[in-house]
Tab-separated table of C-alpha atoms in Angstrom:
chain	number	residue	atom	x	y	z
N	1	MET	CA	-4.866	-6.120	27.411
N	2	ASP	CA	-2.053	-5.610	24.938
N	3	ILE	CA	-2.665	-5.692	21.202
N	4	PRO	CA	-0.800	-8.532	19.437
N	5	PHE	CA	0.884	-6.468	16.731
N	6	LEU	CA	3.948	-8.571	16.004
N	7	PHE	CA	5.878	-8.021	12.803
N	8	SER	CA	6.294	-11.765	12.323
N	9	THR	CA	2.516	-12.246	12.061
N	10	PHE	CA	1.450	-8.828	10.805
N	11	HIS	CA	0.514	-10.165	7.380
N	12	LEU	CA	-2.163	-12.251	9.099
N	13	LEU	CA	-3.620	-9.256	10.921
N	14	ILE	CA	-4.029	-7.084	7.838
N	15	ALA	CA	-5.659	-10.001	6.040
N	16	SER	CA	-8.382	-10.327	8.679
N	17	PRO	CA	-11.343	-8.060	9.447
N	18	TYR	CA	-10.192	-4.800	10.993
N	19	ASP	CA	-11.992	-5.191	14.311
N	20	HIS	CA	-8.682	-5.163	16.168
N	21	PHE	CA	-7.940	-1.677	14.871
N	22	ASP	CA	-10.902	-0.463	16.917
N	23	TRP	CA	-9.583	-1.917	20.165
N	24	ASP	CA	-8.732	0.469	22.982
N	25	ALA	CA	-4.952	0.830	22.793
N	26	SER	CA	-4.552	2.825	26.015
N	27	VAL	CA	-2.959	-0.042	27.936
N	28	PRO	CA	-0.473	-1.009	25.193
N	29	TYR	CA	0.781	2.568	24.902
N	30	THR	CA	0.978	2.935	28.686
N	31	ASN	CA	3.038	-0.253	28.841
N	32	TYR	CA	5.149	0.924	25.916
N	33	TYR	CA	5.951	4.112	27.813
N	34	LYS	CA	6.985	2.136	30.900
N	35	VAL	CA	9.232	-0.155	28.856
N	36	LEU	CA	11.022	2.844	27.365
N	37	GLN	CA	11.441	4.303	30.845
N	38	LEU	CA	13.123	1.076	31.981
N	39	MET	CA	15.382	1.040	28.942
N	40	GLN	CA	16.313	4.674	29.539
N	41	PHE	CA	17.105	3.940	33.179
N	42	GLN	CA	19.328	1.003	32.241
N	43	ALA	CA	21.112	3.017	29.572
N	44	GLU	CA	21.906	5.824	31.981
N	45	LYS	CA	22.955	3.404	34.708
N	46	ASN	CA	25.205	1.187	32.576
N	47	ASN	CA	26.641	3.741	30.182
N	48	VAL	CA	28.455	6.774	31.523
N	49	LEU	CA	28.060	8.421	28.101
N	50	ALA	CA	24.273	8.210	28.209
N	51	LYS	CA	22.572	11.518	28.852
N	52	ALA	CA	19.341	11.883	30.756
N	53	ASN	CA	18.036	14.511	28.342
N	54	LYS	CA	18.434	12.446	25.183
N	55	ARG	CA	15.307	11.957	23.091
N	56	TRP	CA	13.940	8.702	21.760
N	57	VAL	CA	13.401	8.507	17.990
N	58	LEU	CA	10.903	5.743	17.221
N	59	LYS	CA	9.706	4.665	13.795
N	60	CYS	CA	6.584	2.606	13.167
N	61	PRO	CA	3.881	3.381	10.561
N	62	ILE	CA	1.251	1.470	12.516
N	63	HIS	CA	1.037	4.423	14.910
N	64	LEU	CA	-0.921	6.219	12.171
N	65	GLY	CA	-4.009	4.257	13.138
N	66	PHE	CA	-3.635	4.838	16.874
N	67	LEU	CA	-2.625	8.480	17.203
N	68	LYS	CA	-5.339	9.083	19.772
N	69	TYR	CA	-3.757	6.569	22.096
N	70	LEU	CA	-0.185	7.501	21.229
N	71	TYR	CA	-0.685	11.096	22.352
N	72	LYS	CA	-2.515	9.887	25.442
N	73	GLY	CA	0.401	7.670	26.433
N	74	PHE	CA	3.069	10.129	25.248
N	75	PRO	CA	1.556	13.609	25.745
N	76	ASP	CA	4.872	15.336	24.985
N	77	ALA	CA	5.496	13.388	21.762
N	78	ASN	CA	6.357	15.181	18.529
N	79	VAL	CA	5.075	13.054	15.658
N	80	VAL	CA	6.623	13.232	12.197
N	81	TRP	CA	4.414	11.973	9.376
N	82	THR	CA	6.511	11.210	6.308
N	83	HIS	CA	4.533	11.364	3.061
N	84	ARG	CA	5.609	9.178	0.168
N	85	ASP	CA	4.238	8.144	-3.207
N	86	PRO	CA	1.611	5.563	-2.126
N	87	CYS	CA	2.563	3.170	-4.923
N	88	GLU	CA	6.160	3.070	-3.730
N	89	ALA	CA	5.146	2.871	-0.082
N	90	MET	CA	2.778	-0.061	-0.631
N	91	SER	CA	5.324	-1.958	-2.716
N	92	SER	CA	7.913	-1.448	-0.002
N	93	LEU	CA	5.578	-2.658	2.752
N	94	ALA	CA	4.503	-5.679	0.720
N	95	SER	CA	8.137	-6.592	0.127
N	96	LEU	CA	8.945	-6.222	3.810
N	97	LEU	CA	6.025	-8.411	4.884
N	98	ARG	CA	6.958	-10.950	2.238
N	99	THR	CA	10.404	-11.264	3.788
N	100	SER	CA	8.927	-11.707	7.249
N	101	GLN	CA	6.403	-14.302	6.095
N	102	ASP	CA	9.076	-16.193	4.185
N	103	PHE	CA	11.299	-16.272	7.259
N	104	HIS	CA	8.596	-17.532	9.616
N	105	GLU	CA	6.411	-19.696	7.382
N	106	GLY	CA	8.343	-20.437	4.224
N	107	SER	CA	7.899	-19.145	0.694
N	108	GLY	CA	5.466	-21.928	-0.191
N	109	LEU	CA	2.722	-20.287	1.845
N	110	ILE	CA	3.114	-16.836	0.337
N	111	HIS	CA	0.456	-15.634	-2.105
N	112	LEU	CA	1.833	-12.402	-3.518
N	113	ASP	CA	-1.399	-11.143	-5.092
N	114	LYS	CA	-3.259	-11.604	-1.818
N	115	LEU	CA	-0.475	-9.917	0.105
N	116	GLY	CA	-0.626	-6.942	-2.244
N	117	LYS	CA	-4.401	-6.715	-1.900
N	118	ASP	CA	-4.224	-6.843	1.891
N	119	VAL	CA	-1.497	-4.196	2.015
N	120	THR	CA	-3.585	-1.923	-0.206
N	121	HIS	CA	-6.665	-2.181	2.021
N	122	TYR	CA	-4.566	-1.692	5.137
N	123	ALA	CA	-2.743	1.375	3.793
N	124	LYS	CA	-5.973	3.082	2.717
N	125	PHE	CA	-7.495	2.427	6.115
N	126	MET	CA	-4.549	3.732	8.133
N	127	LEU	CA	-4.005	6.832	5.996
N	128	GLN	CA	-7.671	7.717	6.387
N	129	ARG	CA	-7.540	7.324	10.157
N	130	ALA	CA	-4.440	9.483	10.484
N	131	ASP	CA	-5.944	12.177	8.279
N	132	GLU	CA	-9.170	12.174	10.273
N	133	PHE	CA	-7.227	12.568	13.512
N	134	HIS	CA	-5.100	15.492	12.372
N	135	SER	CA	-8.052	17.146	10.601
N	136	ASP	CA	-10.103	17.202	13.794
N	137	PRO	CA	-9.853	20.697	15.373
N	138	LYS	CA	-9.800	19.240	18.884
N	139	ASN	CA	-6.453	17.581	18.096
N	140	LYS	CA	-4.696	20.755	16.935
N	141	SER	CA	-2.680	20.869	20.156
N	142	CYS	CA	-1.068	17.514	19.336
N	143	SER	CA	2.418	18.322	18.074
N	144	HIS	CA	3.196	16.914	14.642
N	145	SER	CA	4.918	17.809	11.398
N	146	ASP	CA	4.392	16.643	7.814
N	147	ILE	CA	7.481	16.062	5.675
N	148	GLN	CA	8.047	14.763	2.160
N	149	TYR	CA	9.988	11.527	1.761
N	150	LYS	CA	11.646	12.749	-1.431
N	151	GLU	CA	12.855	15.876	0.370
N	152	LEU	CA	14.173	13.795	3.249
N	153	ILE	CA	16.197	11.693	0.809
N	154	ALA	CA	17.424	14.697	-1.178
N	155	ASP	CA	18.369	16.806	1.838
N	156	PRO	CA	18.270	14.785	5.072
N	157	ILE	CA	20.172	17.300	7.170
N	158	GLY	CA	18.100	20.232	5.944
N	159	THR	CA	14.917	18.297	6.696
N	160	VAL	CA	16.058	17.435	10.214
N	161	ARG	CA	17.088	21.051	10.790
N	162	GLU	CA	13.581	22.208	9.841
N	163	LEU	CA	12.023	19.654	12.186
N	164	TYR	CA	14.249	20.777	15.031
N	165	SER	CA	13.242	24.366	14.414
N	166	LYS	CA	9.547	23.534	14.426
N	167	PHE	CA	9.750	21.444	17.593
N	168	GLY	CA	11.955	23.936	19.412
N	169	TYR	CA	15.061	21.745	19.566
N	170	GLU	CA	18.591	23.113	19.415
N	171	PHE	CA	20.386	22.095	16.208
N	172	THR	CA	24.080	22.368	17.043
N	173	ALA	CA	27.164	22.182	14.848
N	174	GLU	CA	28.176	19.089	16.806
N	175	TYR	CA	24.908	17.364	15.948
N	176	GLU	CA	25.262	18.297	12.280
N	177	CYS	CA	28.683	16.607	12.263
N	178	ILE	CA	27.142	13.507	13.825
N	179	LEU	CA	24.469	13.411	11.118
N	180	ASN	CA	27.006	13.884	8.328
N	181	LYS	CA	29.133	11.065	9.697
N	182	TYR	CA	26.150	8.728	10.002
N	183	ILE	CA	24.905	9.471	6.483
N	184	GLN	CA	28.346	8.853	5.003
N	185	GLU	CA	28.794	5.594	6.929
N	186	GLN	CA	25.413	4.309	5.765
N	187	LYS	CA	26.214	5.232	2.168
N	188	GLU	CA	29.527	3.387	2.295
N	189	LYS	CA	27.897	0.384	3.931
N	190	ARG	CA	25.274	0.108	1.183
N	191	GLU	CA	27.840	0.555	-1.565
N	192	GLY	CA	30.159	-1.967	0.033
N	193	SER	CA	27.526	-4.659	0.449
N	194	GLY	CA	26.057	-4.132	-3.000
N	195	HIS	CA	22.685	-4.758	-1.395
N	196	CYS	CA	19.696	-2.552	-1.978
N	197	HIS	CA	16.092	-3.214	-1.012
N	198	LYS	CA	14.383	-3.595	-4.375
N	199	TYR	CA	10.708	-4.232	-4.997
N	200	VAL	CA	8.390	-4.250	-7.980
N	201	SER	CA	4.709	-3.390	-7.577
N	202	ASP	CA	3.683	-5.842	-10.299
N	203	ASP	CA	5.006	-8.696	-8.167
N	204	TYR	CA	2.141	-8.107	-5.755
N	205	GLY	CA	-0.589	-7.324	-8.237
N	206	LEU	CA	-0.509	-3.658	-7.253
N	207	ASN	CA	-2.111	-1.512	-9.919
N	208	LYS	CA	-0.656	1.988	-9.852
N	209	GLU	CA	-3.596	3.590	-11.637
N	210	THR	CA	-6.077	2.106	-9.173
N	211	ILE	CA	-4.017	3.079	-6.145
N	212	LEU	CA	-3.595	6.665	-7.319
N	213	LYS	CA	-7.304	6.897	-8.110
N	214	ASP	CA	-8.383	5.529	-4.721
N	215	LEU	CA	-5.896	7.724	-2.857
N	216	LYS	CA	-6.295	10.867	-4.939
N	217	TRP	CA	-7.558	12.674	-1.854
N	218	TYR	CA	-4.300	11.793	-0.083
N	219	THR	CA	-1.923	12.783	-2.886
N	220	ASP	CA	-3.834	16.027	-3.484
N	221	LYS	CA	-3.657	16.955	0.175
N	222	TYR	CA	-0.212	15.778	1.228
N	223	LEU	CA	2.034	15.322	-1.820
């Protein structure tokens, strides 16, 4: 059975008891792997520029709570855990879920304080699970790297170069040019649109002092 983690309804899941986070996610990750295989096959078949040895780069924080199943489904995966100020991270997630809920249900049904509370509980839970997984000696063979969000923003190419070195990937001059071009294009796009994702923790009743107190173990260990 697949797990119904859909972004459009995710705010409902984190508001409910966390029983579903204890479900066996072996089947969903097996299916996920097969879907990516199909997409890779289609890409190589329909695009002469596609290369069979290209790597997938997938981003989704929810994997933090299911690392056991992720590595089971993707035994050769290299996981990158990006560490960020928890106050900023929670505000960002709350804002993102607010946008999704507004789009699917309308702003009249959104209760910002409740959303902030649910996001806080969810974040604490998932961070704890990820830490427990990586702290367990039996999981030391699972390839992963911890990076700082602020360092990624300050020096994205340097951060990627370090990751490539750790994972044994070749970091070529050609790839560095590709990264530079992408970074510049994204910068120009943001400046041209005048749009920037802004969020304020107070909008969601998020208390910075409380968050930092409850997650002191996390900031002491990872930040």
